[in-house]
mmCIF file with all atom_site columns, C-alpha atoms in Angstrom:
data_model
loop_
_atom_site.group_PDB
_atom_site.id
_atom_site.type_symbol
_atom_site.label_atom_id
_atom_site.label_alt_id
_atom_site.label_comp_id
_atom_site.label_asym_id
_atom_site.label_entity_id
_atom_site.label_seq_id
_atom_site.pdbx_PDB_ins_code
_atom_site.Cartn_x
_atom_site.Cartn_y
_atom_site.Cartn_z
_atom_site.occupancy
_atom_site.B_iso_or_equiv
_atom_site.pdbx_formal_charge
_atom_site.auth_seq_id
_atom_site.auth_comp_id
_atom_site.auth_asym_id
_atom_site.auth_atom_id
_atom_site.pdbx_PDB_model_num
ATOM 1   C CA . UNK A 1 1   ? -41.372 80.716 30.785  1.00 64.00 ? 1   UNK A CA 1
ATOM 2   C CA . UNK A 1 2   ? -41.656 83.893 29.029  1.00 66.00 ? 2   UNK A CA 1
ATOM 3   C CA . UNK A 1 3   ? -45.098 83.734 29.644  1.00 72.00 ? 3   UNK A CA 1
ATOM 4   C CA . UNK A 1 4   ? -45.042 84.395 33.642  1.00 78.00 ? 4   UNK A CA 1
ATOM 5   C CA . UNK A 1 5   ? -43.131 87.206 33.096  1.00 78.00 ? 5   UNK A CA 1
ATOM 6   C CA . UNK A 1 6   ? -44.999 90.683 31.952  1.00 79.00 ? 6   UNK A CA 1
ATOM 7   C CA . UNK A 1 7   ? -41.546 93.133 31.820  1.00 81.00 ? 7   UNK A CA 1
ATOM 8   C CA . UNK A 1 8   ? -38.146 92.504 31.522  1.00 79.00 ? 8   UNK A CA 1
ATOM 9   C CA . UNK A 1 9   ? -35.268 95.008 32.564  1.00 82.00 ? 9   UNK A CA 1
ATOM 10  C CA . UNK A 1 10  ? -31.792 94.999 32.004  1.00 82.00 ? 10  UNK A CA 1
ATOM 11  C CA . UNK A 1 11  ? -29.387 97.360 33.901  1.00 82.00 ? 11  UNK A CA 1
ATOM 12  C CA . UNK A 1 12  ? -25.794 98.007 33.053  1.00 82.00 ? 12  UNK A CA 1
ATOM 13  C CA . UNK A 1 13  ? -23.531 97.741 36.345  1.00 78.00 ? 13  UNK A CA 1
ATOM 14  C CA . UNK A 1 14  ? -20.218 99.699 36.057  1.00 80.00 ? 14  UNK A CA 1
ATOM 15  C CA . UNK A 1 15  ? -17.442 97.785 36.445  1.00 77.00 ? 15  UNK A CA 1
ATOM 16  C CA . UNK A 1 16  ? -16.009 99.883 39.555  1.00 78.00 ? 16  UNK A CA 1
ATOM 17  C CA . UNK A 1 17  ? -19.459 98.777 41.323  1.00 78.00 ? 17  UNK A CA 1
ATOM 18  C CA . UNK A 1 18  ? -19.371 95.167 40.129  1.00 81.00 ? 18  UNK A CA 1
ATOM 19  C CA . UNK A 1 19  ? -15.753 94.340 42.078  1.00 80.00 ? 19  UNK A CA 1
ATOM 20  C CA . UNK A 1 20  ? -17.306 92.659 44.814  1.00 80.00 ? 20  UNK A CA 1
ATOM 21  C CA . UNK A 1 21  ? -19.297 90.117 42.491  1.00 78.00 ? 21  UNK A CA 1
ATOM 22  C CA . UNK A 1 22  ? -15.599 89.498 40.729  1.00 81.00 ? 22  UNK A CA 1
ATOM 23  C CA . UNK A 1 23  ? -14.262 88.570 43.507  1.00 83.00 ? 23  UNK A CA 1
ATOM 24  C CA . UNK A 1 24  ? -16.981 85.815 44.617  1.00 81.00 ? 24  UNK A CA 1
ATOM 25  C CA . UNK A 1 25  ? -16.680 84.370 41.034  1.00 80.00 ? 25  UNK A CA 1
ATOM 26  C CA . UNK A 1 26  ? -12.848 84.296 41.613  1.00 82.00 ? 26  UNK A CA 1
ATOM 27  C CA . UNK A 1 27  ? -13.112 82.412 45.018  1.00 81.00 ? 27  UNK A CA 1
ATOM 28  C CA . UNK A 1 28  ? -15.799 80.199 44.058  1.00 78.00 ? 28  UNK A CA 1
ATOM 29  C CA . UNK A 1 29  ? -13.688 79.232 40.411  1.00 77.00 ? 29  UNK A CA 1
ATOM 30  C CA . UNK A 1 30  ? -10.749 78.593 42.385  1.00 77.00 ? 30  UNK A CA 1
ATOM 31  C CA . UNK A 1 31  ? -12.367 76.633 45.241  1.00 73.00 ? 31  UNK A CA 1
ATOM 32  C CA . UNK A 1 32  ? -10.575 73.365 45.277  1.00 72.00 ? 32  UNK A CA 1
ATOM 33  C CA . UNK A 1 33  ? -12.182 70.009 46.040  1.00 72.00 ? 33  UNK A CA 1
ATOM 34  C CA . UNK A 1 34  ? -11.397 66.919 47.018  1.00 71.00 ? 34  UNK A CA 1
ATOM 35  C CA . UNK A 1 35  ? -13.250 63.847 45.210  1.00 69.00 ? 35  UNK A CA 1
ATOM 36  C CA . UNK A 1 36  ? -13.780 60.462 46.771  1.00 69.00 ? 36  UNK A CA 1
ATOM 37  C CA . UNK A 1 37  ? -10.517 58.145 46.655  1.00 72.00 ? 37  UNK A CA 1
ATOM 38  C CA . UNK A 1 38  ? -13.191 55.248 46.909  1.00 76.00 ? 38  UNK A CA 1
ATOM 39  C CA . UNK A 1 39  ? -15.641 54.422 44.411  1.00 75.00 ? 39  UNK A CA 1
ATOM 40  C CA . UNK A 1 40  ? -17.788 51.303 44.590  1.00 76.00 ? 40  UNK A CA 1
ATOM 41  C CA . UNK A 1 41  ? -18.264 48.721 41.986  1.00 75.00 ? 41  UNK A CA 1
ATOM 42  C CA . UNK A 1 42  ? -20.815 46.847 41.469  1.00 75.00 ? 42  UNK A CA 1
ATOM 43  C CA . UNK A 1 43  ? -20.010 43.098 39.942  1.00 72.00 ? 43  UNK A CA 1
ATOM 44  C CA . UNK A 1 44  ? -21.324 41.169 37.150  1.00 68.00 ? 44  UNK A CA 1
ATOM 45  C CA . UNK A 1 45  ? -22.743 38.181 37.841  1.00 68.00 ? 45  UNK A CA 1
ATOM 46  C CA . UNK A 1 46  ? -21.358 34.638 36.843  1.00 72.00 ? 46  UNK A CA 1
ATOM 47  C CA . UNK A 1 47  ? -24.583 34.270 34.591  1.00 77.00 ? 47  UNK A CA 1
ATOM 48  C CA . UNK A 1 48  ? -23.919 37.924 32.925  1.00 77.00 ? 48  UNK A CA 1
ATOM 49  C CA . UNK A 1 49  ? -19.986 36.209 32.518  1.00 76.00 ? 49  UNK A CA 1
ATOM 50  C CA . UNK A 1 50  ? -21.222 33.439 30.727  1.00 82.00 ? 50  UNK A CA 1
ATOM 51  C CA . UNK A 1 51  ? -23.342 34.476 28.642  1.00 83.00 ? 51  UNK A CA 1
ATOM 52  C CA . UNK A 1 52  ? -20.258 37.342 27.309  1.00 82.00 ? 52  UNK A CA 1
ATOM 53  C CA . UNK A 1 53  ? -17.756 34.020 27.155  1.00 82.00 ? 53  UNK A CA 1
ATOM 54  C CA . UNK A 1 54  ? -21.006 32.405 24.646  1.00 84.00 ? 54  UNK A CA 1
ATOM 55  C CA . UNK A 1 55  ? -20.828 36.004 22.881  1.00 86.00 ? 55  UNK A CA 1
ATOM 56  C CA . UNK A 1 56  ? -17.067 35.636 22.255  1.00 86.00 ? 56  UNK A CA 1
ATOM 57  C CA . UNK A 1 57  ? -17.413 31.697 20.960  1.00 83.00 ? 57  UNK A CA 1
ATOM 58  C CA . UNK A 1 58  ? -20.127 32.897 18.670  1.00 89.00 ? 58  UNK A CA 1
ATOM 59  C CA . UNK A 1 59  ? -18.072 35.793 17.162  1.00 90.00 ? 59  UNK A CA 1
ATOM 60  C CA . UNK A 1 60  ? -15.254 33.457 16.072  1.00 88.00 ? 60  UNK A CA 1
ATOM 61  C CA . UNK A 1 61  ? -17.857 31.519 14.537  1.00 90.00 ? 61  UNK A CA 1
ATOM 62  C CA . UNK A 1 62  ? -18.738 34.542 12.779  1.00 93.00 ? 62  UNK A CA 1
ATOM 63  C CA . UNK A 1 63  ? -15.434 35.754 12.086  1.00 93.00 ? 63  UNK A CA 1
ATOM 64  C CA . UNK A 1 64  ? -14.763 32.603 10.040  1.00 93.00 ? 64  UNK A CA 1
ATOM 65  C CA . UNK A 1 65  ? -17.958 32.567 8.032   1.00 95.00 ? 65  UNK A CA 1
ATOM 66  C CA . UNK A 1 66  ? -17.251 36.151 7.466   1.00 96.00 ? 66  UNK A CA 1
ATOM 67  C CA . UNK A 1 67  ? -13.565 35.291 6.465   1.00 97.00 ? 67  UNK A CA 1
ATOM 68  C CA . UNK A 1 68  ? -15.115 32.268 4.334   1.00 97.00 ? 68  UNK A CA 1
ATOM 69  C CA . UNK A 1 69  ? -17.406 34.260 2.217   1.00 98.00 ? 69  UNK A CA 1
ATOM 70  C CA . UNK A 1 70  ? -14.754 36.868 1.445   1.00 97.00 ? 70  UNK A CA 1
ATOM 71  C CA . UNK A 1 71  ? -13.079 34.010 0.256   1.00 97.00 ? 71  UNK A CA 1
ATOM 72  C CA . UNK A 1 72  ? -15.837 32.900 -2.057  1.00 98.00 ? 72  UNK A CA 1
ATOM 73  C CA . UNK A 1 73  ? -16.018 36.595 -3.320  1.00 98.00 ? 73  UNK A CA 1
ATOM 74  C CA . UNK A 1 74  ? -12.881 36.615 -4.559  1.00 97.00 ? 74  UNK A CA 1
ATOM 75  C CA . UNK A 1 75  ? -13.126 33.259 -6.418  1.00 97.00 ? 75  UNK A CA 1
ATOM 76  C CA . UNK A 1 76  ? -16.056 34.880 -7.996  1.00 97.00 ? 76  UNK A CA 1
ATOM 77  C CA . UNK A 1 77  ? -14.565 37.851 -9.033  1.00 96.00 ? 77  UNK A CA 1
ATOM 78  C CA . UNK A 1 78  ? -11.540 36.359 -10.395 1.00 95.00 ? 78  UNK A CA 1
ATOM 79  C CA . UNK A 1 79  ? -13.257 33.921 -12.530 1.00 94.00 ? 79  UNK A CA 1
ATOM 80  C CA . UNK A 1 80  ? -14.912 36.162 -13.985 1.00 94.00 ? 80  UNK A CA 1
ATOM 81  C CA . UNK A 1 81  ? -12.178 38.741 -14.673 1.00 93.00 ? 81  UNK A CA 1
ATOM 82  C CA . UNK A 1 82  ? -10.707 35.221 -15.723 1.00 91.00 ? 82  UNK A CA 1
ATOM 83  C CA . UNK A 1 83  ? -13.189 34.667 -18.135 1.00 92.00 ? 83  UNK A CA 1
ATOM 84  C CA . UNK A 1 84  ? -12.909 38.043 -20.278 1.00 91.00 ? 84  UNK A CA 1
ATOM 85  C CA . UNK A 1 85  ? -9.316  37.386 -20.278 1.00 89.00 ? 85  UNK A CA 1
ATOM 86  C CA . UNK A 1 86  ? -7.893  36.390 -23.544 1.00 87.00 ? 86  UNK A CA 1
ATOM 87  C CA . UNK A 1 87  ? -4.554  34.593 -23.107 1.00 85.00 ? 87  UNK A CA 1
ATOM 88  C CA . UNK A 1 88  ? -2.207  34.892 -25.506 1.00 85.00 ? 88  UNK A CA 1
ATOM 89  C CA . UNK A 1 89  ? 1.110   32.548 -25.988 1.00 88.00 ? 89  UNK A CA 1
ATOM 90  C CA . UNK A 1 90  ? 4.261   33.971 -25.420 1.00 87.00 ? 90  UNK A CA 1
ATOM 91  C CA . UNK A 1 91  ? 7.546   32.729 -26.171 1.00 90.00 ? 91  UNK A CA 1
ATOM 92  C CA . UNK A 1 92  ? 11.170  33.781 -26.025 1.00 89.00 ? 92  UNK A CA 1
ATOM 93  C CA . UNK A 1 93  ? 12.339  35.654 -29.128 1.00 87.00 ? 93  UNK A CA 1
ATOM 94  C CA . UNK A 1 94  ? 8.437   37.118 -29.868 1.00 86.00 ? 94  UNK A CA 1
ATOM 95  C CA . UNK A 1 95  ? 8.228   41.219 -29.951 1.00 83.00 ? 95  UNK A CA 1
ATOM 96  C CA . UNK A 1 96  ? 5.955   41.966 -27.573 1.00 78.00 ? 96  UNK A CA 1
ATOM 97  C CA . UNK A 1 97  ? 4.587   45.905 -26.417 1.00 75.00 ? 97  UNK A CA 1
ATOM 98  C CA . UNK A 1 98  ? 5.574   46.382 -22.558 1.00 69.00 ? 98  UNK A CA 1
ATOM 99  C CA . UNK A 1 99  ? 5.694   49.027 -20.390 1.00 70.00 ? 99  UNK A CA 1
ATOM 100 C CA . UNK A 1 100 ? 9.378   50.496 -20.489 1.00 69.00 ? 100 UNK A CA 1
ATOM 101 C CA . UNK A 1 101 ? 9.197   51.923 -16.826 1.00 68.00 ? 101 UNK A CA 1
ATOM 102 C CA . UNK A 1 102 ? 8.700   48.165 -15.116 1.00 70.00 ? 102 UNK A CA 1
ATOM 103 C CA . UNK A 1 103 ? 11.089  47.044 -17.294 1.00 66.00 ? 103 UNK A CA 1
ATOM 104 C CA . UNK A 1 104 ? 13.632  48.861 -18.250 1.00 69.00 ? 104 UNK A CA 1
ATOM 105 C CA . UNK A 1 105 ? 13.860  51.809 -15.050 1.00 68.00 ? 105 UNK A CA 1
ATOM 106 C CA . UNK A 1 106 ? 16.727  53.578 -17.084 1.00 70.00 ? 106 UNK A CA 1
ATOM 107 C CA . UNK A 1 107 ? 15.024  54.068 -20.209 1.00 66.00 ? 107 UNK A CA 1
ATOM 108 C CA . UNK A 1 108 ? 17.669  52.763 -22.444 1.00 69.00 ? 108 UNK A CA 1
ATOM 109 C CA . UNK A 1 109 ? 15.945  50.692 -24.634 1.00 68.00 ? 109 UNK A CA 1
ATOM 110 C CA . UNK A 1 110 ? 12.470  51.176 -26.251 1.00 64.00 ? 110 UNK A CA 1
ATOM 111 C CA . UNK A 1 111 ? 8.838   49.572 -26.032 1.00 63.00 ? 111 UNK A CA 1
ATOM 112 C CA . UNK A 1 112 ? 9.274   47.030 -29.025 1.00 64.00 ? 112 UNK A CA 1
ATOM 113 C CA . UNK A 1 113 ? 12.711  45.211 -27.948 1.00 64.00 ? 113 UNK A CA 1
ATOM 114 C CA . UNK A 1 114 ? 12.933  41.222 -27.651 1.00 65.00 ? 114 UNK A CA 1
ATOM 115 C CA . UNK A 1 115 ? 11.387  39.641 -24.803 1.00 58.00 ? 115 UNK A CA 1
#
């Protein structure tokens, strides 16, 4: 657009000279109208309804597979945490190294007390 153009000027209007152009801006900003209270609508068709009912069958379908194989993730993952896992036998009476906060919230015994 540049192109068409050869010079460009640009004049400074006081603002004294530039009330009348305030004004119009005012009036046209403040010009109130009044939209449509009726809009029209255009329907779907029963065919368009089906098919979205079809959609809705088919993503319970897929909610359960998807609910299915987060399932069979977390087997996975806990047999093989499982699997690293060394158990060891506990019984009553055996000194055992705890944490003293989930145990004892008061602090008034230490780390290496009976079970």
């Amino acid at each position: 657009m540049t192109g068409r153009f050869r010079r460009c000027t640009i004049t400074k209007v006081p603002r004294s000279e530039n009330a009348q152009a305030d004004a119009l801006a005012r009036l046209a900003s403040s010009y109130v109208t009044d939209t449509p209270s009726g809009t029209m609508v255009r329907t779907i068709g029963p065919s368009v309804n089906s098919i979205l009912r079809e959609n809705l069958d088919l993503l319970e379908e897929k909610r359960a597979d998807s609910h299915l194989r987060a399932l069979a993730y977390r087997r996975a993952v806990t047999k093989l945490y499982n699997r690293r896992v060394r158990p060891r036998h506990v019984e009553t009476g055996d000194l055992v190294l705890r944490k003293t906060e989930v145990s004892d919230p008061t602090r008034s015994r230490g780390k290496l007390t009976l079970n």
